[in-house]
Amino acid sequence: MEDFEDDPRTLGARGHRRSVSRGSYQLQAQMNRAVYEDRPPGSVVPTSAAEASRAMAGDTSLSENYAFAGMYHVFDQHVDEAVPRVRFANDDRHRLACCSLDGSISLCQLVPAPPTVLHVLRGHTRGVSDFAWSLSNDILVSTSLDGTMRIWASEDGRCIREIPDLDGAELLCCTFQPVNNNLTVVGNAKHNVHVMNISTGKKVKGGSSKLTGRVLALSFDAPGRLLWAGDDRGSVFSFLFDMATGKLTKAKRLVVHEGSPVTSISARSWVSREARDPSLLINACLSKLLLYRVVDNEGTLQLKRSFPIEQSSHPVRSIFCPLMSFRQGACVVTGSEDMCVHFFDVERAAKAAVNKLQGHSAPVLDVSFNCDESLLASSDANGMVIVWRREQK
């Protein structure tokens, strides 16, 4: 990776997942101290020595944990236009949202039955490229090809604020700063990332930087001190984020593959020393899902391994499973142009494929688990959203 400039700041504290209780975390920490020295060097994922985590997962295999009973519901209100993003609300089992290139966003409720569309958010004049839930789920931020960012109230679907892009360009992606949800980062078609204050609608001073191409993907680490941005020319940049001011400092650049668009970046900061190294999951139109290790506190990336999928042109996305730290092994999920949802065990040396869900009739663009992994949502290029129900053991 390339160096840009040195910054004396370091990233001390680790992030933690909100779904882990304090008692569970302390129990894991006690167990980790006992087994830490026996673990293989450079391990990234939970090992079979983590008895506390295995007990919480029921000591079952990943294949058993990620067996699905079938479709729970199909949403088709956006049929004929691609749904590039689908997301469950934070720490929520039954609230789901998806955005469409038809210019709208749907807020859905899965329980009580039957599942319903609560609100359809309209206002963008062109396709909605991305959206994000705030930490408390009371606000959504969306970006659109019409060159605007909109702030929405999730309770009633009101548009609270419309913010035009500073460069007058198509807005292609967005993410909340995880610690300060008053700040949102957006990426645009003129190669720029901007840190925006959604209360004032203004850019944060020092909160802009230029990439080598159209900015397609953004992801923070859990503490919010590192930001990664991917562009359509195959580069991933890391930025140091000043928590006090919102200033971005460019740190590292990785060329994943020259000319291959980076369509998805997903970061995971492990919650304990049984899996002490942060990781990044990347889709980059290479017909591979790429897993990188974050090797320092400036966001330097080292390729750990890859998994075969079909992706040559569509903006396919992937995720880490939310309860990964409680499993023997560790699972990631990705869309694919073969119209399937693929599950991989990132710890398994051979035959990493864990499961494959078939049911879509177009390339699968995005996937999202709810907080307890009982439901998985997937969206495709024809506008179909399928909610899958996991088998209950």
CSV table of N, CA and C in Angstrom, one decimal, residues 60-68 328 331 343 345 348 351-355 390-391 393:
chain,number,residue,atom,x,y,z
A,60,THR,N,-22.7,-25.9,17.5
A,60,THR,CA,-23.1,-26.5,16.2
A,60,THR,C,-22.1,-26.0,15.1
A,61,SER,N,-22.1,-26.7,14.0
A,61,SER,CA,-21.3,-26.3,12.9
A,61,SER,C,-21.8,-25.1,12.2
A,62,LEU,N,-21.0,-24.4,11.4
A,62,LEU,CA,-21.5,-23.3,10.6
A,62,LEU,C,-22.6,-23.7,9.6
A,63,SER,N,-22.4,-24.9,9.0
A,63,SER,CA,-23.4,-25.4,8.0
A,63,SER,C,-24.7,-25.6,8.7
A,64,GLU,N,-24.7,-26.0,10.0
A,64,GLU,CA,-26.0,-26.2,10.7
A,64,GLU,C,-26.6,-24.8,11.1
A,65,ASN,N,-25.7,-23.9,11.5
A,65,ASN,CA,-26.1,-22.6,11.9
A,65,ASN,C,-26.7,-21.8,10.7
A,66,TYR,N,-26.2,-22.0,9.5
A,66,TYR,CA,-26.7,-21.2,8.4
A,66,TYR,C,-27.5,-22.1,7.4
A,67,ALA,N,-28.3,-23.0,8.0
A,67,ALA,CA,-29.3,-23.7,7.2
A,67,ALA,C,-30.5,-22.9,7.2
A,68,PHE,N,-31.2,-22.7,6.0
A,68,PHE,CA,-32.4,-21.9,5.9
A,68,PHE,C,-33.6,-22.8,5.6
A,328,GLN,N,-18.0,-21.4,16.1
A,328,GLN,CA,-16.8,-22.1,15.7
A,328,GLN,C,-16.6,-21.9,14.2
A,331,CYS,N,-18.4,-16.7,9.5
A,331,CYS,CA,-19.1,-16.7,8.2
A,331,CYS,C,-19.3,-15.3,7.6
A,343,PHE,N,-22.7,-18.2,1.2
A,343,PHE,CA,-22.1,-18.2,2.5
A,343,PHE,C,-20.7,-18.9,2.5
A,345,ASP,N,-17.2,-19.8,5.0
A,345,ASP,CA,-16.5,-19.9,6.3
A,345,ASP,C,-15.1,-19.4,6.0
A,348,ARG,N,-12.2,-21.9,7.2
A,348,ARG,CA,-12.0,-23.2,6.7
A,348,ARG,C,-11.0,-23.1,5.5
A,351,LYS,N,-12.8,-26.0,0.8
A,351,LYS,CA,-14.3,-26.1,0.7
A,351,LYS,C,-14.9,-25.1,1.6
A,352,ALA,N,-14.6,-23.8,1.4
A,352,ALA,CA,-15.1,-22.8,2.3
A,352,ALA,C,-16.6,-22.5,2.2
A,353,ALA,N,-17.2,-23.0,1.1
A,353,ALA,CA,-18.6,-22.7,0.9
A,353,ALA,C,-19.5,-23.4,1.9
A,354,VAL,N,-20.3,-22.6,2.6
A,354,VAL,CA,-21.2,-23.2,3.7
A,354,VAL,C,-22.6,-23.4,3.2
A,355,ASN,N,-23.1,-22.5,2.4
A,355,ASN,CA,-24.5,-22.6,1.9
A,355,ASN,C,-24.7,-21.7,0.7
A,390,ARG,N,-34.1,-18.5,8.7
A,390,ARG,CA,-33.2,-19.5,9.1
A,390,ARG,C,-33.9,-20.7,9.9
A,391,GLU,N,-33.4,-21.9,9.7
A,391,GLU,CA,-33.9,-23.0,10.4
A,391,GLU,C,-33.7,-22.8,11.9
A,393,LYS,N,-33.1,-24.5,15.4
A,393,LYS,CA,-32.7,-25.8,16.0
A,393,LYS,C,-33.3,-26.1,17.3
